[in-house]
Short mmCIF file of C-alpha atoms in Angstrom, two decimals:
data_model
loop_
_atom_site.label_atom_id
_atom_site.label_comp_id
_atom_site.label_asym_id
_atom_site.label_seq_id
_atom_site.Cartn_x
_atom_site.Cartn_y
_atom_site.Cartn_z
CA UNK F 8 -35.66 28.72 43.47
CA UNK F 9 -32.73 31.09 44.00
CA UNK F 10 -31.34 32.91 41.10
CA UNK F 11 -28.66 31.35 39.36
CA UNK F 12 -26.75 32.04 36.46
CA UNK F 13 -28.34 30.60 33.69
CA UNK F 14 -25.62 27.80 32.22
CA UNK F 15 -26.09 24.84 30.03
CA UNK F 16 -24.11 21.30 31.12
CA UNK F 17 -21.51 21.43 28.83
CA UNK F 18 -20.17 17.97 30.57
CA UNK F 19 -21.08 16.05 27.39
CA UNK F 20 -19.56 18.25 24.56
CA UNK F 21 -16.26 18.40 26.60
CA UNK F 22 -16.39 14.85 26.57
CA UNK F 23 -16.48 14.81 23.20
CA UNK F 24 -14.00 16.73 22.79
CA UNK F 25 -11.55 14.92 24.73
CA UNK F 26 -12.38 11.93 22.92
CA UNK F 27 -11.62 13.24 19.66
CA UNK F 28 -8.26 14.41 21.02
CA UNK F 29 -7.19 11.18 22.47
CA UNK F 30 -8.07 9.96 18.54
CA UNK F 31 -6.33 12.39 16.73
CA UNK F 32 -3.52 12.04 19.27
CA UNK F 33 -3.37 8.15 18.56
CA UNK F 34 -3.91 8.34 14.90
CA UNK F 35 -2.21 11.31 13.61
CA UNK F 36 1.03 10.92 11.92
CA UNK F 37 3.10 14.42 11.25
CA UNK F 38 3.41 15.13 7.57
CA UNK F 39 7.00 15.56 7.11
CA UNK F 40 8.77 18.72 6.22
CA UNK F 41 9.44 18.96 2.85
CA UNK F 42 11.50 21.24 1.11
CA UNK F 43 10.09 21.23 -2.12
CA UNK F 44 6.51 21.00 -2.25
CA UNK F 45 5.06 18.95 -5.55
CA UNK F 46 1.13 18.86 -6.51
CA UNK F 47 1.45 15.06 -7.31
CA UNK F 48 -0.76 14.03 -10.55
CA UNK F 49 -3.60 12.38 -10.33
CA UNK F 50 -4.62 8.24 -10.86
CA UNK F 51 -6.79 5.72 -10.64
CA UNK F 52 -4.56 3.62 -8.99
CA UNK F 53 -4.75 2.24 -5.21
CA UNK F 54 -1.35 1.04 -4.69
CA UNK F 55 -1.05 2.71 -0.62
CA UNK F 56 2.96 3.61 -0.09
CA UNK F 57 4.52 1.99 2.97
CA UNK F 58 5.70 4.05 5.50
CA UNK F 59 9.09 2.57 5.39
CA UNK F 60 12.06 1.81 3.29
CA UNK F 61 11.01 4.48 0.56
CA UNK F 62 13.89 6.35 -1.28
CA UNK F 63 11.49 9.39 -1.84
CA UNK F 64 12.66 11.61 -5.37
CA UNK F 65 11.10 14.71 -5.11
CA UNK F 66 11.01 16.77 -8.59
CA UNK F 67 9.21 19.96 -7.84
CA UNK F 68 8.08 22.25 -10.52
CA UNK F 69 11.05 24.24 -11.04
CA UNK F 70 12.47 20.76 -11.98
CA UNK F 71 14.95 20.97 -8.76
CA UNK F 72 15.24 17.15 -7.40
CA UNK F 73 15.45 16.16 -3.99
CA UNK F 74 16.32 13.04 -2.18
CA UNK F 75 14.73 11.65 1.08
CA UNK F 76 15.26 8.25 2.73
CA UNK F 77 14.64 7.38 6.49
CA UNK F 78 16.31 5.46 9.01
CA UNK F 79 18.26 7.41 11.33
CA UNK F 80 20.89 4.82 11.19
CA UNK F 81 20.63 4.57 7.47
CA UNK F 82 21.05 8.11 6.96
CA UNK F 83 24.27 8.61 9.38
CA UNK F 84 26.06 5.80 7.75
CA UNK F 85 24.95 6.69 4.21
CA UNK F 86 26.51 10.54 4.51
CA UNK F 87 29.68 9.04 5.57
CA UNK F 88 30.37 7.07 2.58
CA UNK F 89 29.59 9.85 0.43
CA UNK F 90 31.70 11.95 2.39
CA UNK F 91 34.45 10.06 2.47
CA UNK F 92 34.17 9.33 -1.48
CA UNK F 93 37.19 10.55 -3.52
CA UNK F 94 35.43 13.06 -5.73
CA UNK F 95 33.67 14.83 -2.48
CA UNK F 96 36.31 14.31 0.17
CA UNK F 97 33.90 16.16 3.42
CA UNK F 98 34.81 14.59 6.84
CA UNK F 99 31.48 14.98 8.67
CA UNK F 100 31.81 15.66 12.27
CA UNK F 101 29.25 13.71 14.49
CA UNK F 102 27.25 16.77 15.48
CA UNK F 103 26.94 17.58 11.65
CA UNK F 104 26.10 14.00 11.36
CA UNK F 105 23.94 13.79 13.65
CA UNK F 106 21.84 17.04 12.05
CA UNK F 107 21.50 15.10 9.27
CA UNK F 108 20.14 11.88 10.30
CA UNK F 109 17.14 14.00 11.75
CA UNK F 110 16.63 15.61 8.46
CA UNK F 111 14.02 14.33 5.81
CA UNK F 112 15.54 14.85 2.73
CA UNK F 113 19.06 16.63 0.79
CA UNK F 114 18.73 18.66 -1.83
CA UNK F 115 22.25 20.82 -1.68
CA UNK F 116 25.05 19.55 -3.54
CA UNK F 117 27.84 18.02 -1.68
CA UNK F 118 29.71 21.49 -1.43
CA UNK F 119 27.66 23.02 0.24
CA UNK F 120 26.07 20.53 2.76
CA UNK F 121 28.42 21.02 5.47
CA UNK F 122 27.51 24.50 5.26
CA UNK F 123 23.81 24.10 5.29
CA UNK F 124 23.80 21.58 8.09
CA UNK F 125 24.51 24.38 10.28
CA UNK F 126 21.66 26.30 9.59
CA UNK F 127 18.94 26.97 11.60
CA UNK F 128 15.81 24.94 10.13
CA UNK F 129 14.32 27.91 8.90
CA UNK F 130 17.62 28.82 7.36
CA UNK F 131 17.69 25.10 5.78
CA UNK F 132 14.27 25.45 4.30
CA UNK F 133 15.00 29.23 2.75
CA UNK F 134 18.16 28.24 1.56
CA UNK F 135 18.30 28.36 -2.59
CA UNK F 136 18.68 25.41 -4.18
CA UNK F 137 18.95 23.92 -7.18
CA UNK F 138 18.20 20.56 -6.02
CA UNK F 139 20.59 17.35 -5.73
CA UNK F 140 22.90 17.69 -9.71
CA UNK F 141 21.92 14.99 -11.63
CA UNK F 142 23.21 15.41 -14.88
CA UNK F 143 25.57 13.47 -16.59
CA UNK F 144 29.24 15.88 -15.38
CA UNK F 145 27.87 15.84 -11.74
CA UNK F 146 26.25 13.23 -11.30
CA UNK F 147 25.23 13.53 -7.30
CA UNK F 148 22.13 11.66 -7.24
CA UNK F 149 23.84 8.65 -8.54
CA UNK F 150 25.64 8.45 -5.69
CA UNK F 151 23.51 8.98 -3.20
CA UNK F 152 21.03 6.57 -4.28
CA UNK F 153 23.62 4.07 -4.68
CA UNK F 154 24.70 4.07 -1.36
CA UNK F 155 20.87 4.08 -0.18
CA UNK F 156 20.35 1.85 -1.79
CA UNK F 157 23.81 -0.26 -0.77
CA UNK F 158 22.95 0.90 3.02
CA UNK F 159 19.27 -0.70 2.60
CA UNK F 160 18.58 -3.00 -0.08
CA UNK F 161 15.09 -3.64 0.44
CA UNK F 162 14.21 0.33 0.02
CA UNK F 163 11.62 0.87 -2.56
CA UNK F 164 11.94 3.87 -4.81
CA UNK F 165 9.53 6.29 -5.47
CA UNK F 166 9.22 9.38 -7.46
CA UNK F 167 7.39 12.55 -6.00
CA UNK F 168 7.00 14.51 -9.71
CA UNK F 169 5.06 17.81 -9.70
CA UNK F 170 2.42 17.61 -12.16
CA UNK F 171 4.45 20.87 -14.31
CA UNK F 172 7.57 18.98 -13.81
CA UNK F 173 9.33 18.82 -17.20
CA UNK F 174 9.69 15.00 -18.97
CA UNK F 175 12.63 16.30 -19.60
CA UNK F 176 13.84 16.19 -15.97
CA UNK F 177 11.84 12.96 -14.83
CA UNK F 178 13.66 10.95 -18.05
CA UNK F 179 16.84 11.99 -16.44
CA UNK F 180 15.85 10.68 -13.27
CA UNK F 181 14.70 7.32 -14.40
CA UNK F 182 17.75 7.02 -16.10
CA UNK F 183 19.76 7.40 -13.33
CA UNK F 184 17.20 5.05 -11.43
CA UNK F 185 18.12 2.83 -14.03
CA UNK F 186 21.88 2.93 -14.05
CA UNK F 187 22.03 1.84 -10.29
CA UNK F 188 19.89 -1.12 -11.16
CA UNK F 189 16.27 -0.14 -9.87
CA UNK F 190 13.66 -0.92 -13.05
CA UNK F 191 11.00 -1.16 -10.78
CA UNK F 192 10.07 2.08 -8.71
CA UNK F 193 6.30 3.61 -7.94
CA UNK F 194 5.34 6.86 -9.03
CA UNK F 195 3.23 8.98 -6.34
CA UNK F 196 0.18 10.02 -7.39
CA UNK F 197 -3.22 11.81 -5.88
CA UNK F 198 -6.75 9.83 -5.88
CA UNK F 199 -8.74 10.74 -9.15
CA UNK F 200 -11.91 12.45 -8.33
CA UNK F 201 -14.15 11.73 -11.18
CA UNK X 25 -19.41 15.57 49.16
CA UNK X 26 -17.26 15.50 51.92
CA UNK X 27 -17.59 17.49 55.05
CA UNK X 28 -15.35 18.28 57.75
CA UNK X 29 -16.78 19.02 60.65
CA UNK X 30 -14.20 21.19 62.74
CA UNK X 31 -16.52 22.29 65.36
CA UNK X 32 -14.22 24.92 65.57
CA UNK X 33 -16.83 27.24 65.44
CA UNK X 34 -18.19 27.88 68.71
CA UNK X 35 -20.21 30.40 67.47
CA UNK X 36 -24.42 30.24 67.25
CA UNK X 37 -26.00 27.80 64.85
CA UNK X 38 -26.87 30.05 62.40
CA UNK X 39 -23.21 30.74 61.86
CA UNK X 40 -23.07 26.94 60.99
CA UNK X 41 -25.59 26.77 58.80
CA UNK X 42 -23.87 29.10 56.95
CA UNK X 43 -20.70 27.56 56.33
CA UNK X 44 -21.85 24.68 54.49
CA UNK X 45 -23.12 26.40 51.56
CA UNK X 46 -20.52 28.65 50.97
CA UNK X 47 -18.09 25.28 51.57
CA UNK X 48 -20.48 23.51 48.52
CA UNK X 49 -19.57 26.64 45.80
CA UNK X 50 -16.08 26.29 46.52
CA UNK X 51 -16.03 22.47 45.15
CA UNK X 52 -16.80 23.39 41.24
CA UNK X 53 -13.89 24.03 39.79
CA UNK X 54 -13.71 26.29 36.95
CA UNK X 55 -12.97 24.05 33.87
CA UNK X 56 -13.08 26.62 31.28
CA UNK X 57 -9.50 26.81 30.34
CA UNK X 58 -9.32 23.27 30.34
CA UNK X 59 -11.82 22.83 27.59
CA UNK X 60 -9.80 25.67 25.96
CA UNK X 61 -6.90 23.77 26.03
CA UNK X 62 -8.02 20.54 24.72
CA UNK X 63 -9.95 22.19 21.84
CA UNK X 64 -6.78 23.48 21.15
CA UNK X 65 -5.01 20.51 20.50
CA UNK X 66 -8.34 19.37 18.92
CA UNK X 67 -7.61 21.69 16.08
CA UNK X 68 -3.95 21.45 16.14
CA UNK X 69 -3.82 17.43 15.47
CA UNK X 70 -6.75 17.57 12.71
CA UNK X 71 -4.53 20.40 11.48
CA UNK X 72 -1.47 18.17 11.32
CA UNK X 73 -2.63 15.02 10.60
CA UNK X 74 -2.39 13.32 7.26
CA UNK X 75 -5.39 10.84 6.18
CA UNK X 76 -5.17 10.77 3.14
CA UNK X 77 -2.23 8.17 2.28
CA UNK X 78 0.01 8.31 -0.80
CA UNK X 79 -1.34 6.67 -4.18
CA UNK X 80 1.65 5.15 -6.27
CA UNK X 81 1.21 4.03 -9.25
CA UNK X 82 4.23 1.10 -9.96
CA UNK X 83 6.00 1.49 -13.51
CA UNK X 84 8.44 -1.50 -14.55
CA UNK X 85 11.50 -0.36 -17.25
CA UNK X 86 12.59 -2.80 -18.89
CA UNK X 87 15.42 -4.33 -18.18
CA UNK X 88 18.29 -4.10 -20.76
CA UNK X 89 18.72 -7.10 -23.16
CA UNK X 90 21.19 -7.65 -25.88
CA UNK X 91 19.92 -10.79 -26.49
CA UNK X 92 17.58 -10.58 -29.46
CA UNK X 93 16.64 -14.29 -29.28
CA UNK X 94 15.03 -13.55 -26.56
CA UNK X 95 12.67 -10.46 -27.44
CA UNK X 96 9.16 -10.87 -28.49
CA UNK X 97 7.74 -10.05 -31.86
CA UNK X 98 5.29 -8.04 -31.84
CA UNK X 99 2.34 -7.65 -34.25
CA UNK X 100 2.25 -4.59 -36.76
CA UNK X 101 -1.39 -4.37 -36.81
CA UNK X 102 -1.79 -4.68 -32.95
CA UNK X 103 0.58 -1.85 -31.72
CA UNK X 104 -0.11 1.89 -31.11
CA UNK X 105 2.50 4.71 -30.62
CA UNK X 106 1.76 7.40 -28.11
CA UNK X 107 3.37 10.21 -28.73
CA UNK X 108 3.13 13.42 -26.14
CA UNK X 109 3.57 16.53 -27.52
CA UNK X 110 4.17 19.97 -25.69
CA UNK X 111 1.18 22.21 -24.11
CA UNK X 112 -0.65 18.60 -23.53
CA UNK X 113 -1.07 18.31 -27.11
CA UNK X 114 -1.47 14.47 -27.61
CA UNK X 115 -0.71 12.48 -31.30
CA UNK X 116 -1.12 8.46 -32.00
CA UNK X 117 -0.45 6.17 -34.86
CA UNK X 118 -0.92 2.78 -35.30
CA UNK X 119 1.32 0.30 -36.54
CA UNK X 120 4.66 0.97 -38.12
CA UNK X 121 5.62 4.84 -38.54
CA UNK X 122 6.20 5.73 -42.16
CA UNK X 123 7.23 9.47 -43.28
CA UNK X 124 6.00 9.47 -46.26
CA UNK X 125 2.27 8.51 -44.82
CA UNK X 126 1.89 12.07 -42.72
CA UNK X 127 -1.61 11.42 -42.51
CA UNK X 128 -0.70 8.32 -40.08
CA UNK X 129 -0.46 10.34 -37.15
CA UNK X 130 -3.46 11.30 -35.72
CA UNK X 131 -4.73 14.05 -33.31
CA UNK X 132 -6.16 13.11 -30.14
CA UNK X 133 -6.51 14.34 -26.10
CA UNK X 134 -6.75 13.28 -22.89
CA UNK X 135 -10.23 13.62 -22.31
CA UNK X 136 -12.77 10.34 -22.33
CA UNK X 137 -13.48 10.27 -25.85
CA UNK X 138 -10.00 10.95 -26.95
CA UNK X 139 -7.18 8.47 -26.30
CA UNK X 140 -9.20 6.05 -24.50
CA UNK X 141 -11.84 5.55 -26.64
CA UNK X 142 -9.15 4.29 -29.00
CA UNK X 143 -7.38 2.08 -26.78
CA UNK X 144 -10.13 0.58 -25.70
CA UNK X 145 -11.43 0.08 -29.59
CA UNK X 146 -8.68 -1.10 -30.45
CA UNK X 147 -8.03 -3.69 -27.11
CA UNK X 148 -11.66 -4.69 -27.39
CA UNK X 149 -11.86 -7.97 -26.42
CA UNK X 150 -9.52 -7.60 -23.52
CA UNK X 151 -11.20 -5.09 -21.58
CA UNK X 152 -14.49 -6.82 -22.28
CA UNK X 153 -13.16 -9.44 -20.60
CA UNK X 154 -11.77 -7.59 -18.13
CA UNK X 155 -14.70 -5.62 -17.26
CA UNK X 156 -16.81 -8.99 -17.13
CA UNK X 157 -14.82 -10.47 -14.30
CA UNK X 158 -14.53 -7.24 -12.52
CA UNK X 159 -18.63 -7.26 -12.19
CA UNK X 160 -18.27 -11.04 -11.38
CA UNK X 161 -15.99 -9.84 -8.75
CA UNK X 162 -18.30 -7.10 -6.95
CA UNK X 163 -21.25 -9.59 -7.14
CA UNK X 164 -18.98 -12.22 -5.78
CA UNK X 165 -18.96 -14.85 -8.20
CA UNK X 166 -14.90 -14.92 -7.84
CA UNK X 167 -12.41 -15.05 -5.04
CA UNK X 168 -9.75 -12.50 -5.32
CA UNK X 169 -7.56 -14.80 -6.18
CA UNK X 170 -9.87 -16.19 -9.23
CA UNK X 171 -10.18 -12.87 -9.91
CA UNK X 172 -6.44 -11.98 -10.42
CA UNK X 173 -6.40 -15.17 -12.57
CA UNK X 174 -8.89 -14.51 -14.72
CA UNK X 175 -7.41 -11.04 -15.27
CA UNK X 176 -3.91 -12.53 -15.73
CA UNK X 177 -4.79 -14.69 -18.18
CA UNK X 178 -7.26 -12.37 -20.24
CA UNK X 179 -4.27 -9.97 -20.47
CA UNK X 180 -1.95 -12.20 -21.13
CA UNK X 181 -3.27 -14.72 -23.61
CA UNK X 182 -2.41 -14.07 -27.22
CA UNK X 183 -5.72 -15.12 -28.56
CA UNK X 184 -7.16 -12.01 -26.55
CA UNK X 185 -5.29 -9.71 -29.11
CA UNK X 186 -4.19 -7.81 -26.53
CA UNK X 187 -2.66 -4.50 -27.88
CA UNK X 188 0.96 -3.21 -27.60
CA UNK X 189 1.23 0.21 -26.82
CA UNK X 190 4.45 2.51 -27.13
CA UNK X 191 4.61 5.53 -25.45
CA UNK X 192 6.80 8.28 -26.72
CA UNK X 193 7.31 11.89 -25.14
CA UNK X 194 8.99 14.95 -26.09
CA UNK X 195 11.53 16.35 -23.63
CA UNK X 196 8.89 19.30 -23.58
CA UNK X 197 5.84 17.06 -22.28
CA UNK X 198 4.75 17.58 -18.66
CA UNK X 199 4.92 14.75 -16.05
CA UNK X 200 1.10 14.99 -15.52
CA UNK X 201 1.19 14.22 -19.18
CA UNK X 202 3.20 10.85 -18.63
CA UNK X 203 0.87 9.89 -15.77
CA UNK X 204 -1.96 10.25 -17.55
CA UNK X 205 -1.51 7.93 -20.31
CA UNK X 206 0.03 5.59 -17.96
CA UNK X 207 -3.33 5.83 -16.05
CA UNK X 208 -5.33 5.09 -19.31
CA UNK X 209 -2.96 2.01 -19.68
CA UNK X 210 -4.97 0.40 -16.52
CA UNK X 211 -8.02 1.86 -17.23
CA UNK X 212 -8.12 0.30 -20.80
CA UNK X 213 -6.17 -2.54 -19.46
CA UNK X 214 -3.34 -2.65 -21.60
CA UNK X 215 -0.77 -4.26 -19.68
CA UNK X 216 2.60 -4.19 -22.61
CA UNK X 217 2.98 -1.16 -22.86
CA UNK X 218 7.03 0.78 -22.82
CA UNK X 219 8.08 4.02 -22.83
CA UNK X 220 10.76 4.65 -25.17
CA UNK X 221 12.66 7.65 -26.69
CA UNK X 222 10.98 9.86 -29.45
CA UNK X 223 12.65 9.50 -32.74
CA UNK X 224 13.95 12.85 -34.78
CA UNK X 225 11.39 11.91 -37.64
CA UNK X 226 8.44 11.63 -35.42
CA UNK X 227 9.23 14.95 -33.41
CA UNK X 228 9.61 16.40 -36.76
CA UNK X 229 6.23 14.90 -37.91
CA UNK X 230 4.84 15.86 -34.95
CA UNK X 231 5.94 19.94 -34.98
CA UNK X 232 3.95 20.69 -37.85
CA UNK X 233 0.53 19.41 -36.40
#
């Protein structure tokens, strides 16, 4: 026998590795960039979320709300009404627009939206916040979830509450949830390991 | 593998005896970087990838109604008030709250043997029942839809004494707070319960304890 490098067959391990990447390429779904990050309670409950039509309320634990619903479409048409409301009065252009509709979720109030929208990402995600107003003078979130919710009526709500999150803040919320009509909404929640 | 055979080489046969072998080592082709690569993304989609799915829990407010005709009675002796206190202190009473009884309100937690051994005391008969279809179910006695039924009914039906439960929260409370009793509602399947807006009296009542 002639000397040969010694070398194992590493035909079936690369194999298996390929396979596992073709899986995780098929089955992997990017978590979305969130701004605020929440450490959602847990439950025993086993309601699974849908993927779609979700008005997503984010309260993180500094009590700052966010708001993220999808649909590219949705989103464009949903930042024009609210910029051409009365109290706001922001003409969008299309680029800004169009920034937007790839976004996940606001939480800037209307003043300053044009300005973050042209931000870098990184700038986007550094930028401080005190989440969407939602109290009863400035009263953003109302409007934005109306006109989600007028832009896509079959959009479920859910609330995203960090587990310190304040009562305080989430009472607000539902309140709101309640003046534009929505009584029924899910609250996101972690499996219980017991 | 195949061969060309260029003849080219007029030289001895030695020569071509040669050629083939060193022809032969030139086929493997170094895959190493290859394997890098796809280990690479290996790690980068089990990185990125989310499995584990979003739990929601669904809550129903109820829907404002002026019309008192329409709202149930409930029975004194069948409700308990929640009431969630700051640093996850937790306080119940049961039936109708009275200041001048300030031994009503009693202390309690979250743990197993706090607030859900007493909703479950106190809603005896429908978790009993509850729990007895739920084993029919695993050993499958029911069909699901049987199942929801059953569970439907035994909830629902008055002669079940199912209990009312109010749940009251000061502003101070934590949202994990607010989950967790809504959690015990389904685990001690109590299915009327409402959250509602603490009164002055009670967060006074509940301050001092």
């Amino acid at each position: 026998m002639p000397r040969s490098t010694p070398s194992i067959d590493m035909t079936p391990m690369v194999d298996l590795g390929f396979l596992l990447v073709t899986f995780f390429m098929l089955t992997t779904q990017f978590r979305p960039d969130e701004p605020a990050e929440a450490q959602v309670p847990s439950s025993i409950s086993e309601l699974i979320l849908p993927e779609k039509d979700v008005i997503l309320l984010t309260i993180d634990n500094k009590d700052r709300v966010f708001m993220a619903f999808d649909g590219q479409e949705h989103r464009k048409n949903v930042l024009k009404k609210m910029g051409e409301k009365d109290k706001y009065k922001v003409a969008f252009t299309t680029e800004e627009s169009h920034t937007f509709s790839n976004l996940t979720s606001v939480g800037i109030p209307m003043g300053e939206l044009k300005e973050w929208l042209h931000l870098s990402s990184d700038g986007r995600n550094d930028y401080p916040t005190n989440g969407v107003p939602c109290d009863s003078l400035n009263n953003q979130l109302y409007d934005w979830l109306y006109e989600a919710r007028m832009e896509n009526p079959q959009a479920m709500v859910a609330i995203k509450g960090d587990r310190d999150a304040s009562y305080k803040k989430v009472k607000q919320v539902i309140k709101i949830l309640e003046e534009v009509k929505v009584f029924k909404f899910k609250l996101i929640t972690n499996m219980k390991v017991e | 593998m195949a061969e060309l055979d260029t003849g080219s080489s007029g030289g001895s046969h030695k020569k071509g005896d040669k050629k083939p072998h060193a022809k032969k080592q030139s086929t493997r082709i170094d895959m190493t970087p290859m394997v890098d690569l796809a280990f690479l993304l290996l790690t980068f989609f089990m990185l990125t990838t989310t499995f584990n799915k979003p739990k929601a829990m669904e809550v129903n407010m109820p829907v404002p109604n002026k019309d008192i005709k329409t709202q149930t009675k409930v029975k004194d002796d069948l409700t308990i008030t929640i009431l969630i206190g700051k640093n996850n202190k937790l306080f119940y009473y049961e039936g109708i709250f009275d200041m001048a009884k300030p031994d009503l309100i009693q202390k309690s937690n979250y743990s197993k043997d706090g607030i859900r051994k007493t909703l479950i005391n106190k809603n005896q008969k429908v978790y009993d029942l509850v729990s007895k279809f739920e084993q029919m179910r695993k050993e499958d006695k029911l069909t699901e839809e049987q199942f929801k039924d059953t569970v439907r009914w035994a909830k629902k039906d008055k002669k079940n004494d199912g209990i009312f439960v109010i749940i009251k929260a000061l502003e101070e409370a934590k949202y994990e707070n607010i989950v967790n009793i809504l959690d015990e509602m389904s685990i001690c399947s109590v299915v009327n319960f409402a959250i509602v807006d603490i009164s002055e009296d009670e967060k006074k009542a509940i301050e001092t304890l």
